[in-house]
């Protein structure tokens, strides 16, 4: 069951990586990671310019790209899954536009990971997602999910009837999924699993939760749980980085805290090597990345807050070292040249320190971005051409001839060539 729910959690986080907006009343105070992107239903003039130029370049280079950021048609979605997306995110019938404005996704990690050793989800793990969509349709969503659940249960029952391989211990046992309702929430559970995926309507749109403690989740969304304070370090990190409505943020409350929790499950003899290789990370706390369009520049700043000023200098040195390794080894290896546009841009990425904070600025100008895109297209074409010219060696013929015996004359010729047989013989 652990793998099943971890995959569901990954799906929630993947959605969050695409869309989110900072409404802190739906972010728990103990959240470890928060995804924020605002402006799903809009497009700034700067983004439109970037989008148009990249599409024109790709067309010029003979490369087709989808007419939208995500070409849902390529996923071959069934009508039921289209219902799910349209009911929750407000996608149009052609799947090109949506009414959802944003989503907030919060990940709360447990105080200890001890339960992971037994293959169980640890207590305290939860994923919350809030979709800001004034046209969200919970009734339609419930109907669509019920169809998916019925289909899954039918397949599980068929698999249980036909699979008699009891020796495969790693194979997941098919279980029955069940839908239920509770105080306005719809809950999806495995029959024998404490975790549940729950959702309900809220004034802003929809709330989703993947949790082991539904009572705690229900209380939190009823306003009885501790929410993230706007003046806390994580709350400040989630503030809009620009005046525009469209931007993205990802913030981690405390990297060192997470690693220390993980270290508790590491055998003592393995902790010292971790300290030697990850000492900088154990002194790194708040991490924030953001992204937004600003005229001809795509802003991509990253900040890492360390324990103190001395620790920040150590983190800076590590980041500069990683930058050198990528710039002098990995990028030339990937791009197959030491003078690539990507390499030139990466070499100029500044890594600075001020007090206890390290700043890395990955911002990129549109002309540089277009040059890198063109270079990547050329590399891709070259790799495709190389694959077409590679000659496949057929070893099958050699194997077929291994059992064929030599004629006497052939044997004599070989022995003479090796100097093992005199011409007089």
Coordinates of C-alpha atoms in Angstrom, one line a residue:
X1 CA 0.0 0.0 0.0
X2 CA 2.9 2.3 0.6
X3 CA 3.9 2.4 -3.1
X4 CA 0.3 3.1 -4.0
X5 CA -0.2 6.1 -1.8
X6 CA 3.3 7.4 -2.5
X7 CA 2.4 7.5 -6.2
X8 CA -0.8 9.4 -5.3
X9 CA 1.3 11.9 -3.3
X10 CA 3.7 12.3 -6.2
X11 CA 0.7 13.1 -8.4
X12 CA -0.5 15.8 -6.0
X13 CA 3.0 17.3 -5.9
X14 CA 3.3 17.2 -9.7
X15 CA 0.0 19.2 -10.0
X16 CA 1.3 21.6 -7.4
X17 CA 4.5 22.1 -9.3
X18 CA 2.4 23.4 -12.2
X19 CA -0.1 25.6 -10.4
X20 CA -0.3 27.3 -7.0
X21 CA -1.0 30.6 -5.2
X22 CA -0.2 31.6 -1.6
X23 CA -3.3 31.6 0.5
X24 CA -1.7 31.0 3.9
X25 CA -4.9 30.0 5.7
X26 CA -4.7 26.7 3.9
X27 CA -1.0 26.1 4.7
X28 CA -0.3 24.2 8.0
X29 CA 2.1 25.8 10.4
X30 CA 4.3 22.7 10.3
X31 CA 4.5 22.4 6.5
X32 CA 7.9 21.4 5.3
X33 CA 7.5 22.2 1.6
X34 CA 5.1 24.6 -0.2
X35 CA 4.6 25.0 -3.9
X36 CA 3.2 28.3 -5.2
X37 CA 2.4 29.4 -8.7
X38 CA -0.1 32.2 -9.4
X39 CA -1.9 33.1 -12.6
X40 CA -2.9 29.8 -14.2
X41 CA -5.8 31.4 -16.1
X42 CA -3.7 34.4 -17.4
X43 CA -0.6 35.1 -19.5
X44 CA 1.5 38.2 -19.1
X45 CA 2.7 40.2 -22.1
X46 CA 6.3 39.1 -21.3
X47 CA 5.4 35.5 -21.3
X48 CA 3.4 35.8 -24.5
X49 CA 6.6 37.3 -26.1
X50 CA 8.8 34.5 -24.9
X51 CA 6.2 31.9 -26.0
X52 CA 5.8 33.4 -29.5
X53 CA 9.6 33.7 -30.0
X54 CA 10.3 30.1 -28.9
X55 CA 7.5 28.8 -31.1
X56 CA 8.8 30.8 -34.1
X57 CA 12.3 29.4 -33.5
X58 CA 11.1 25.9 -33.2
X59 CA 9.1 26.2 -36.4
X60 CA 12.1 27.7 -38.2
X61 CA 14.2 24.7 -37.0
X62 CA 11.5 22.2 -38.2
X63 CA 10.4 21.2 -34.6
X64 CA 6.7 21.1 -33.7
X65 CA 5.6 21.9 -30.2
X66 CA 2.1 21.7 -28.7
X67 CA -0.3 24.6 -29.0
X68 CA -0.5 24.9 -25.2
X69 CA 1.8 24.3 -22.2
X70 CA 0.5 20.8 -21.7
X71 CA -0.9 18.9 -24.7
X72 CA -3.5 16.8 -22.9
X73 CA -4.5 15.1 -26.1
X74 CA -1.1 13.3 -26.2
X75 CA -2.0 11.6 -22.9
X76 CA -5.0 9.9 -24.7
X77 CA -7.2 10.7 -21.7
X78 CA -10.4 8.8 -21.4
X79 CA -13.6 10.7 -21.1
X80 CA -13.7 9.9 -17.4
X81 CA -10.3 11.5 -16.8
X82 CA -11.3 14.5 -18.9
X83 CA -14.3 14.8 -16.6
X84 CA -12.0 14.9 -13.5
X85 CA -9.9 17.7 -15.0
X86 CA -12.8 19.7 -16.2
X87 CA -14.7 19.4 -12.9
X88 CA -11.7 20.3 -10.7
X89 CA -9.6 22.6 -12.9
X90 CA -12.3 23.9 -15.2
X91 CA -10.7 22.9 -18.5
X92 CA -12.6 23.7 -21.6
X93 CA -13.9 21.0 -23.9
X94 CA -10.8 21.3 -26.1
X95 CA -8.6 21.2 -23.0
X96 CA -6.8 24.4 -24.0
X97 CA -8.0 26.8 -21.3
X98 CA -9.1 26.5 -17.7
X99 CA -11.0 28.6 -15.1
X100 CA -8.7 27.6 -12.2
X101 CA -6.6 30.5 -11.1
X102 CA -4.2 28.8 -8.8
X103 CA -3.4 25.9 -6.4
X104 CA -1.6 25.8 -3.1
X105 CA 0.2 22.5 -2.3
X106 CA 1.7 21.9 1.1
X107 CA 3.7 18.9 2.2
X108 CA 4.0 18.0 5.9
X109 CA 6.7 15.5 6.7
X110 CA 6.5 13.3 9.8
X111 CA 8.7 14.0 12.9
X112 CA 10.2 10.6 12.4
X113 CA 10.6 8.2 9.5
X114 CA 10.8 5.0 11.6
X115 CA 7.7 3.6 10.1
X116 CA 9.2 3.6 6.6
X117 CA 11.3 0.6 7.5
X118 CA 8.2 -1.5 7.9
X119 CA 6.9 -0.3 4.6
X120 CA 4.2 1.9 6.2
X121 CA 3.3 5.5 5.8
X122 CA 4.7 7.4 8.9
X123 CA 2.3 9.2 11.1
X124 CA 2.3 13.0 10.4
X125 CA 2.7 12.7 6.7
X126 CA 0.1 14.8 4.8
X127 CA -0.3 16.5 1.5
X128 CA -2.8 19.4 1.2
X129 CA -3.8 21.0 -2.1
X130 CA -6.2 23.9 -2.6
X131 CA -7.6 24.7 -6.1
X132 CA -8.7 28.3 -6.5
X133 CA -11.5 27.7 -9.1
X134 CA -14.8 29.5 -8.9
X135 CA -16.4 27.1 -11.3
X136 CA -15.3 23.8 -9.6
X137 CA -18.0 21.2 -9.8
X138 CA -17.8 18.7 -6.9
X139 CA -20.8 16.7 -8.0
X140 CA -19.3 16.1 -11.4
X141 CA -16.0 15.3 -9.8
X142 CA -17.5 12.7 -7.5
X143 CA -19.4 11.0 -10.4
X144 CA -16.2 10.8 -12.4
X145 CA -14.1 9.4 -9.5
X146 CA -16.9 6.8 -8.8
X147 CA -16.6 5.6 -12.4
X148 CA -12.8 5.3 -12.0
X149 CA -13.2 3.5 -8.7
X150 CA -15.7 1.0 -10.2
X151 CA -13.4 0.3 -13.1
X152 CA -10.4 -0.2 -10.7
X153 CA -12.3 -2.6 -8.5
X154 CA -13.5 -4.6 -11.5
X155 CA -10.0 -5.0 -12.8
X156 CA -8.7 -5.9 -9.3
X157 CA -11.4 -8.6 -9.0
X158 CA -10.5 -10.0 -12.4
X159 CA -6.8 -10.0 -11.5
X160 CA -7.5 -11.8 -8.2
X161 CA -9.4 -14.5 -10.0
X162 CA -6.8 -15.1 -12.6
X163 CA -3.5 -14.7 -10.6
X164 CA -2.6 -17.8 -8.7
X165 CA 1.1 -17.1 -8.4
X166 CA 1.5 -17.2 -4.6
X167 CA 5.3 -17.3 -4.8
X168 CA 5.7 -13.8 -6.0
X169 CA 6.0 -12.0 -2.6
X170 CA 6.7 -8.6 -4.2
X171 CA 3.5 -8.4 -6.1
X172 CA 0.9 -6.0 -4.8
X173 CA -2.3 -7.7 -3.7
X174 CA -5.3 -6.2 -5.4
X175 CA -7.5 -4.4 -2.9
X176 CA -11.0 -2.8 -3.1
X177 CA -11.3 1.0 -3.2
X178 CA -14.2 2.5 -1.4
X179 CA -15.9 5.9 -1.6
X180 CA -17.7 7.5 1.4
X181 CA -18.8 10.9 2.5
X182 CA -18.3 12.7 5.8
X183 CA -19.4 16.2 6.8
X184 CA -19.1 17.5 3.2
X185 CA -15.9 15.6 2.4
X186 CA -15.7 12.7 -0.1
X187 CA -13.2 10.1 1.0
X188 CA -11.4 7.5 -1.1
X189 CA -9.7 4.6 0.8
X190 CA -8.3 1.2 0.2
X191 CA -10.3 -1.3 2.2
X192 CA -7.4 -2.2 4.5
X193 CA -5.4 1.0 4.5
X194 CA -5.5 3.8 7.1
X195 CA -4.5 6.5 4.5
X196 CA -7.2 8.3 2.5
X197 CA -7.5 10.8 -0.3
X198 CA -10.3 13.3 0.6
X199 CA -11.7 16.4 -1.1
X200 CA -14.5 18.9 -0.6
X201 CA -15.8 22.2 -1.8
X202 CA -14.5 25.4 -0.1
X203 CA -15.3 29.1 -0.8
X204 CA -12.3 29.4 -3.1
X205 CA -12.9 26.2 -5.0
X206 CA -11.7 22.7 -3.9
X207 CA -9.6 21.3 -1.1
X208 CA -7.7 18.0 -1.4
X209 CA -5.9 16.1 1.2
X210 CA -3.8 12.9 1.3
X211 CA -3.6 12.0 5.0
X212 CA -3.4 9.3 7.6
X213 CA -5.4 11.3 10.1
X214 CA -8.6 12.5 8.5
X215 CA -9.9 13.9 11.8
X216 CA -6.9 16.2 12.0
X217 CA -7.4 17.2 8.3
X218 CA -11.1 17.9 8.8
X219 CA -10.3 20.1 11.9
X220 CA -7.6 22.0 10.0
X221 CA -9.9 23.0 7.2
X222 CA -12.6 23.9 9.7
X223 CA -10.3 26.5 11.0
X224 CA -9.2 24.7 14.2
X225 CA -5.6 23.9 13.2
X226 CA -2.5 26.1 13.4
X227 CA -1.9 27.9 10.0
X228 CA 1.3 29.4 8.6
X229 CA 1.9 32.9 9.9
X230 CA 2.7 35.6 7.3
X231 CA 5.6 36.9 9.3
X232 CA 7.3 33.5 9.8
X233 CA 10.4 32.8 7.6
X234 CA 8.4 30.4 5.4
X235 CA 5.4 32.8 5.2
X236 CA 7.7 35.6 4.1
X237 CA 9.3 33.3 1.5
X238 CA 5.8 32.8 0.0
X239 CA 5.2 36.5 -0.6
X240 CA 4.7 37.5 -4.2
X241 CA 8.1 38.2 -5.8
X242 CA 6.8 40.7 -8.4
X243 CA 3.7 42.9 -9.0
X244 CA 2.5 40.7 -11.8
X245 CA -0.2 38.1 -11.1
X246 CA 1.8 35.3 -12.7
X247 CA 4.7 33.9 -10.8
X248 CA 5.9 30.7 -9.2
X249 CA 7.5 29.9 -5.8
X250 CA 8.8 26.7 -4.1
X251 CA 10.0 27.1 -0.5
X252 CA 11.4 24.5 2.0
X253 CA 11.1 25.4 5.6
X254 CA 14.3 23.8 6.9
X255 CA 16.5 21.4 4.9
X256 CA 18.7 20.6 8.0
X257 CA 15.6 19.6 10.0
X258 CA 14.5 17.1 7.3
X259 CA 18.0 15.6 7.0
X260 CA 18.3 15.3 10.8
X261 CA 15.0 13.3 10.9
X262 CA 16.3 11.1 8.1
X263 CA 19.7 10.6 9.9
X264 CA 17.9 9.1 12.9
X265 CA 17.2 6.0 10.8
X266 CA 20.8 5.8 9.5
X267 CA 23.1 3.3 11.3
X268 CA 25.8 5.2 13.4
X269 CA 28.6 3.9 11.2
X270 CA 27.1 5.6 8.2
X271 CA 26.5 8.9 9.8
X272 CA 30.1 10.1 9.7
X273 CA 30.4 9.8 5.9
X274 CA 27.1 11.7 5.6
X275 CA 28.5 14.5 7.7
X276 CA 31.6 14.7 5.5
X277 CA 29.7 14.9 2.3
X278 CA 26.6 16.7 3.4
X279 CA 27.9 19.0 6.2
X280 CA 26.8 22.1 4.2
X281 CA 23.3 20.8 3.9
X282 CA 23.0 20.2 7.7
X283 CA 23.8 23.9 8.0
X284 CA 21.2 25.0 5.4
X285 CA 17.7 25.9 6.5
X286 CA 15.2 27.8 4.5
X287 CA 15.5 27.3 0.7
X288 CA 13.4 29.4 -1.7
X289 CA 13.2 29.4 -5.5
X290 CA 11.0 31.7 -7.6
X291 CA 10.2 32.4 -11.2
X292 CA 8.5 35.1 -13.1
X293 CA 8.7 37.0 -16.4
X294 CA 10.1 40.5 -16.4
X295 CA 10.2 42.1 -19.9
X296 CA 13.1 40.3 -21.7
X297 CA 14.3 38.4 -18.6
X298 CA 13.0 35.3 -17.0
X299 CA 13.8 35.8 -13.4
X300 CA 15.0 32.6 -11.5
X301 CA 16.5 33.5 -8.2
X302 CA 17.4 30.9 -5.5
X303 CA 18.3 31.7 -1.9
X304 CA 19.6 29.4 0.8
X305 CA 19.6 30.6 4.4
X306 CA 22.4 29.1 6.6
X307 CA 22.9 28.8 10.3
X308 CA 25.1 31.8 10.4
X309 CA 27.5 33.9 8.3
X310 CA 30.4 31.5 8.5
X311 CA 28.1 28.6 7.5
X312 CA 26.8 30.7 4.6
X313 CA 30.4 31.1 3.3
X314 CA 30.8 27.3 3.5
X315 CA 27.6 26.8 1.6
X316 CA 28.7 29.4 -1.0
X317 CA 32.0 27.5 -1.5
X318 CA 30.1 24.2 -2.1
X319 CA 27.7 25.8 -4.6
X320 CA 30.7 27.3 -6.5
X321 CA 32.3 23.9 -6.5
X322 CA 29.1 22.3 -7.8
X323 CA 28.8 25.0 -10.4
X324 CA 32.4 24.4 -11.6
X325 CA 31.8 20.6 -11.8
X326 CA 28.7 21.1 -13.9
X327 CA 30.2 23.9 -16.0
X328 CA 33.6 22.2 -16.7
X329 CA 32.5 18.6 -16.8
X330 CA 28.8 17.7 -17.2
X331 CA 27.6 20.5 -19.5
X332 CA 30.5 20.0 -22.0
X333 CA 29.8 16.3 -21.8
X334 CA 26.1 16.7 -22.5
X335 CA 26.5 19.4 -25.2
X336 CA 29.6 17.7 -26.7
X337 CA 31.6 21.0 -26.8
X338 CA 33.4 23.3 -24.3
X339 CA 32.0 26.5 -26.0
X340 CA 28.2 25.9 -25.9
X341 CA 25.8 28.7 -25.3
X342 CA 24.5 26.8 -22.3
X343 CA 28.0 26.6 -20.9
X344 CA 28.7 30.3 -21.5
X345 CA 25.4 31.3 -19.7
X346 CA 26.0 28.9 -16.8
X347 CA 29.6 30.2 -16.2
X348 CA 28.1 33.6 -15.6
X349 CA 25.6 32.5 -13.0
X350 CA 26.5 34.5 -9.9
X351 CA 26.8 32.8 -6.5
X352 CA 26.9 35.5 -3.8
X353 CA 26.7 35.7 0.0
X354 CA 25.3 38.3 2.3
X355 CA 25.2 37.6 6.0
X356 CA 23.6 34.2 6.5
X357 CA 22.1 33.9 3.0
X358 CA 23.5 32.5 -0.2
X359 CA 22.0 33.8 -3.4
X360 CA 22.2 32.0 -6.8
X361 CA 20.7 33.9 -9.8
X362 CA 19.7 31.7 -12.7
X363 CA 17.9 34.5 -14.5
X364 CA 18.2 34.4 -18.2
X365 CA 17.7 36.9 -21.0
X366 CA 15.3 35.9 -23.9
X367 CA 18.0 36.2 -26.6
X368 CA 20.3 33.9 -24.5
X369 CA 17.4 31.5 -23.9
X370 CA 16.6 31.3 -27.6
X371 CA 20.3 30.6 -28.4
X372 CA 20.3 27.8 -25.9
X373 CA 17.0 26.3 -27.3
X374 CA 18.5 26.5 -30.9
X375 CA 21.6 24.8 -29.7
X376 CA 19.6 22.0 -28.0
X377 CA 17.6 21.4 -31.1
X378 CA 20.7 21.1 -33.2
X379 CA 22.2 18.6 -30.7
X380 CA 19.0 16.6 -30.7
X381 CA 19.0 16.4 -34.5
X382 CA 22.7 15.4 -34.5
X383 CA 22.0 12.6 -32.0
X384 CA 19.0 11.4 -34.1
X385 CA 21.2 11.4 -37.2
X386 CA 23.9 9.4 -35.4
X387 CA 21.4 6.8 -34.3
X388 CA 20.3 6.3 -37.9
X389 CA 23.8 5.8 -39.1
X390 CA 24.9 3.4 -36.4
X391 CA 25.3 -0.1 -38.0
X392 CA 23.7 -2.9 -36.0
X393 CA 26.0 -5.9 -35.8
X394 CA 24.1 -9.2 -36.2
X395 CA 25.8 -11.7 -34.0
X396 CA 23.2 -14.4 -34.8
X397 CA 25.0 -15.4 -37.9
X398 CA 28.3 -16.0 -36.0
X399 CA 26.5 -18.2 -33.5
X400 CA 24.9 -20.2 -36.3
X401 CA 28.3 -20.9 -37.8
X402 CA 30.0 -22.0 -34.6
X403 CA 29.0 -25.7 -35.0
X404 CA 30.0 -25.9 -38.7
X405 CA 33.1 -28.2 -39.1
X406 CA 36.2 -27.2 -41.2
X407 CA 37.1 -29.2 -44.3
X408 CA 40.6 -30.9 -44.2
X409 CA 42.0 -28.4 -46.7
X410 CA 40.8 -25.5 -44.6
X411 CA 42.3 -27.0 -41.5
X412 CA 45.7 -27.5 -43.2
X413 CA 45.7 -23.9 -44.5
X414 CA 45.1 -22.6 -41.0
X415 CA 47.8 -24.7 -39.5
X416 CA 50.3 -23.7 -42.2
X417 CA 49.5 -20.0 -41.6
X418 CA 50.3 -20.5 -37.9
X419 CA 53.6 -22.3 -38.7
X420 CA 52.4 -25.5 -37.2
X421 CA 52.5 -27.6 -40.3
X422 CA 55.4 -28.0 -42.8
X423 CA 54.7 -27.7 -46.5
X424 CA 56.2 -31.1 -47.0
X425 CA 53.6 -32.8 -44.9

